[in-house]
């Protein structure tokens, strides 16, 4: 998850995102973090312990202001129905695993988090 203040001050710095962003090990823990302060963005795995990413996204989207964070789903699932479910359920974009920092930068640019062409270091 990427905290709002951090994205605005450090957009484009992949190392900074990795070192400063909360990295909850379960969706339940991520939801607890969102209940205290919503991030600007969530890079969300479909398959997580305790609750899956789709269920997490539904809970987060129902929080006050929960419609604001940009959600980029990442998964190994590549069937159209799976992608459609994620997008119709509130995801802004979708990334197939495996991916690299350039793909993440492209998706973050597509949803307006970083300028188009911004590299992630």
PDB file of C-alpha atoms in Angstrom:
ATOM      1  CA  UNK A   1       0.000   0.000   0.000  1.00  0.00           C
ATOM      2  CA  UNK A   2       1.201   3.473  -0.735  1.00  0.00           C
ATOM      3  CA  UNK A   3       0.328   6.189   1.776  1.00  0.00           C
ATOM      4  CA  UNK A   4      -1.158   9.368   0.343  1.00  0.00           C
ATOM      5  CA  UNK A   5       1.531  11.741   1.582  1.00  0.00           C
ATOM      6  CA  UNK A   6       4.287   9.434   0.429  1.00  0.00           C
ATOM      7  CA  UNK A   7       2.990   9.131  -3.139  1.00  0.00           C
ATOM      8  CA  UNK A   8       2.784  12.888  -3.525  1.00  0.00           C
ATOM      9  CA  UNK A   9       6.272  13.474  -2.184  1.00  0.00           C
ATOM     10  CA  UNK A  10       8.058  10.476  -3.670  1.00  0.00           C
ATOM     11  CA  UNK A  11       6.209   9.512  -6.868  1.00  0.00           C
ATOM     12  CA  UNK A  12       8.580   7.603  -9.097  1.00  0.00           C
ATOM     13  CA  UNK A  13      10.900   6.285  -6.420  1.00  0.00           C
ATOM     14  CA  UNK A  14      10.362   2.534  -6.293  1.00  0.00           C
ATOM     15  CA  UNK A  15      13.020   2.052  -3.598  1.00  0.00           C
ATOM     16  CA  UNK A  16      11.357   4.665  -1.419  1.00  0.00           C
ATOM     17  CA  UNK A  17       7.931   3.050  -1.880  1.00  0.00           C
ATOM     18  CA  UNK A  18       9.345  -0.315  -0.895  1.00  0.00           C
ATOM     19  CA  UNK A  19      11.125   0.986   2.189  1.00  0.00           C
ATOM     20  CA  UNK A  20       8.432   3.333   3.523  1.00  0.00           C
ATOM     21  CA  UNK A  21       5.131   1.744   2.496  1.00  0.00           C
ATOM     22  CA  UNK A  22       3.266  -0.580   4.826  1.00  0.00           C
ATOM     23  CA  UNK A  23       3.525  -4.182   3.667  1.00  0.00           C
ATOM     24  CA  UNK A  24       0.799  -6.045   5.547  1.00  0.00           C
ATOM     25  CA  UNK A  25       1.076  -9.823   5.351  1.00  0.00           C
ATOM     26  CA  UNK A  26      -2.692 -10.366   5.275  1.00  0.00           C
ATOM     27  CA  UNK A  27      -5.647  -8.567   3.751  1.00  0.00           C
ATOM     28  CA  UNK A  28      -7.182  -8.244   7.211  1.00  0.00           C
ATOM     29  CA  UNK A  29      -4.121  -6.297   8.406  1.00  0.00           C
ATOM     30  CA  UNK A  30      -4.241  -4.149   5.256  1.00  0.00           C
ATOM     31  CA  UNK A  31      -7.878  -3.332   5.982  1.00  0.00           C
ATOM     32  CA  UNK A  32      -6.951  -2.259   9.524  1.00  0.00           C
ATOM     33  CA  UNK A  33      -4.378   0.132   8.053  1.00  0.00           C
ATOM     34  CA  UNK A  34      -6.962   1.509   5.592  1.00  0.00           C
ATOM     35  CA  UNK A  35      -9.432   2.082   8.411  1.00  0.00           C
ATOM     36  CA  UNK A  36      -6.888   4.422  10.039  1.00  0.00           C
ATOM     37  CA  UNK A  37      -5.715   6.159   6.849  1.00  0.00           C
ATOM     38  CA  UNK A  38      -6.506   5.322   3.257  1.00  0.00           C
ATOM     39  CA  UNK A  39      -3.563   5.227   0.857  1.00  0.00           C
ATOM     40  CA  UNK A  40      -3.509   6.822  -2.592  1.00  0.00           C
ATOM     41  CA  UNK A  41      -2.808   3.426  -4.154  1.00  0.00           C
ATOM     42  CA  UNK A  42      -2.983  -0.279  -3.409  1.00  0.00           C
ATOM     43  CA  UNK A  43      -1.029  -2.839  -5.406  1.00  0.00           C
ATOM     44  CA  UNK A  44      -3.272  -5.762  -4.562  1.00  0.00           C
ATOM     45  CA  UNK A  45      -2.648  -9.486  -4.948  1.00  0.00           C
ATOM     46  CA  UNK A  46      -5.734 -11.595  -5.609  1.00  0.00           C
ATOM     47  CA  UNK A  47      -4.502 -14.530  -3.517  1.00  0.00           C
ATOM     48  CA  UNK A  48      -3.774 -13.532   0.072  1.00  0.00           C
ATOM     49  CA  UNK A  49      -4.119 -15.272   3.430  1.00  0.00           C
ATOM     50  CA  UNK A  50      -7.257 -14.830   5.563  1.00  0.00           C
ATOM     51  CA  UNK A  51      -9.289 -13.019   2.868  1.00  0.00           C
ATOM     52  CA  UNK A  52      -8.593 -12.709  -0.850  1.00  0.00           C
ATOM     53  CA  UNK A  53      -7.825  -9.447  -2.601  1.00  0.00           C
ATOM     54  CA  UNK A  54     -11.279  -9.166  -4.141  1.00  0.00           C
ATOM     55  CA  UNK A  55     -12.948  -9.412  -0.722  1.00  0.00           C
ATOM     56  CA  UNK A  56     -10.443  -6.902   0.712  1.00  0.00           C
ATOM     57  CA  UNK A  57     -11.201  -4.455  -2.098  1.00  0.00           C
ATOM     58  CA  UNK A  58     -14.935  -4.687  -1.396  1.00  0.00           C
ATOM     59  CA  UNK A  59     -14.381  -3.891   2.281  1.00  0.00           C
ATOM     60  CA  UNK A  60     -11.994  -1.041   1.491  1.00  0.00           C
ATOM     61  CA  UNK A  61     -14.316   0.477  -1.124  1.00  0.00           C
ATOM     62  CA  UNK A  62     -17.133   0.595   1.492  1.00  0.00           C
ATOM     63  CA  UNK A  63     -15.020   2.642   3.936  1.00  0.00           C
ATOM     64  CA  UNK A  64     -15.628   6.417   4.038  1.00  0.00           C
ATOM     65  CA  UNK A  65     -13.468   7.707   1.173  1.00  0.00           C
ATOM     66  CA  UNK A  66     -12.762   4.129   0.079  1.00  0.00           C
ATOM     67  CA  UNK A  67     -13.655   4.975  -3.497  1.00  0.00           C
ATOM     68  CA  UNK A  68     -10.587   7.235  -3.763  1.00  0.00           C
ATOM     69  CA  UNK A  69      -7.525   4.916  -3.633  1.00  0.00           C
ATOM     70  CA  UNK A  70      -6.340   3.604  -6.980  1.00  0.00           C
ATOM     71  CA  UNK A  71      -6.325  -0.195  -6.948  1.00  0.00           C
ATOM     72  CA  UNK A  72      -4.070  -2.157  -9.279  1.00  0.00           C
ATOM     73  CA  UNK A  73      -4.737  -5.896  -9.029  1.00  0.00           C
ATOM     74  CA  UNK A  74      -1.893  -8.311  -9.668  1.00  0.00           C
ATOM     75  CA  UNK A  75      -2.437 -12.008 -10.223  1.00  0.00           C
ATOM     76  CA  UNK A  76      -1.569 -15.018 -12.329  1.00  0.00           C
ATOM     77  CA  UNK A  77      -5.212 -15.388 -13.414  1.00  0.00           C
ATOM     78  CA  UNK A  78      -5.591 -14.440 -17.055  1.00  0.00           C
ATOM     79  CA  UNK A  79      -9.131 -15.377 -18.039  1.00  0.00           C
ATOM     80  CA  UNK A  80     -11.403 -12.560 -19.147  1.00  0.00           C
ATOM     81  CA  UNK A  81     -14.071 -13.298 -16.517  1.00  0.00           C
ATOM     82  CA  UNK A  82     -11.507 -12.954 -13.726  1.00  0.00           C
ATOM     83  CA  UNK A  83     -10.249  -9.628 -15.088  1.00  0.00           C
ATOM     84  CA  UNK A  84     -13.824  -8.371 -15.575  1.00  0.00           C
ATOM     85  CA  UNK A  85     -14.694  -9.339 -11.993  1.00  0.00           C
ATOM     86  CA  UNK A  86     -11.737  -7.340 -10.645  1.00  0.00           C
ATOM     87  CA  UNK A  87     -12.516  -4.271 -12.747  1.00  0.00           C
ATOM     88  CA  UNK A  88     -16.254  -4.334 -12.092  1.00  0.00           C
ATOM     89  CA  UNK A  89     -15.555  -4.859  -8.385  1.00  0.00           C
ATOM     90  CA  UNK A  90     -13.602  -1.616  -8.127  1.00  0.00           C
ATOM     91  CA  UNK A  91     -10.074  -2.206  -9.444  1.00  0.00           C
ATOM     92  CA  UNK A  92      -8.687   0.587 -11.609  1.00  0.00           C
ATOM     93  CA  UNK A  93      -6.166  -1.592 -13.439  1.00  0.00           C
ATOM     94  CA  UNK A  94      -4.904  -5.144 -13.659  1.00  0.00           C
ATOM     95  CA  UNK A  95      -1.346  -6.540 -13.925  1.00  0.00           C
ATOM     96  CA  UNK A  96      -0.419 -10.096 -14.812  1.00  0.00           C
ATOM     97  CA  UNK A  97       2.390 -11.805 -12.900  1.00  0.00           C
ATOM     98  CA  UNK A  98       5.278 -11.775 -13.402  1.00  0.00           C
ATOM     99  CA  UNK A  99       5.761  -8.017 -13.738  1.00  0.00           C
ATOM    100  CA  UNK A 100       8.571  -5.539 -13.240  1.00  0.00           C
ATOM    101  CA  UNK A 101       8.943  -1.916 -12.162  1.00  0.00           C
ATOM    102  CA  UNK A 102       8.357  -0.659 -15.730  1.00  0.00           C
ATOM    103  CA  UNK A 103       4.991  -2.408 -15.939  1.00  0.00           C
ATOM    104  CA  UNK A 104       4.015  -1.016 -12.530  1.00  0.00           C
ATOM    105  CA  UNK A 105       5.092   2.478 -13.640  1.00  0.00           C
ATOM    106  CA  UNK A 106       2.977   2.161 -16.803  1.00  0.00           C
ATOM    107  CA  UNK A 107      -0.092   1.053 -14.829  1.00  0.00           C
ATOM    108  CA  UNK A 108       0.400   3.758 -12.185  1.00  0.00           C
ATOM    109  CA  UNK A 109       0.639   6.320 -14.999  1.00  0.00           C
ATOM    110  CA  UNK A 110      -2.553   4.949 -16.586  1.00  0.00           C
ATOM    111  CA  UNK A 111      -4.480   5.542 -13.349  1.00  0.00           C
ATOM    112  CA  UNK A 112      -2.946   9.010 -12.827  1.00  0.00           C
ATOM    113  CA  UNK A 113      -0.602   8.284  -9.913  1.00  0.00           C
ATOM    114  CA  UNK A 114       2.615   9.260 -11.695  1.00  0.00           C
ATOM    115  CA  UNK A 115       3.341  11.206 -14.892  1.00  0.00           C
ATOM    116  CA  UNK A 116       3.352   9.190 -18.130  1.00  0.00           C
ATOM    117  CA  UNK A 117       6.905   8.094 -18.883  1.00  0.00           C
ATOM    118  CA  UNK A 118       8.039   8.484 -15.254  1.00  0.00           C
ATOM    119  CA  UNK A 119      10.620   5.819 -14.460  1.00  0.00           C
ATOM    120  CA  UNK A 120      10.587   3.981 -11.161  1.00  0.00           C
ATOM    121  CA  UNK A 121      14.090   3.695  -9.721  1.00  0.00           C
TER     122      UNK A 121
END
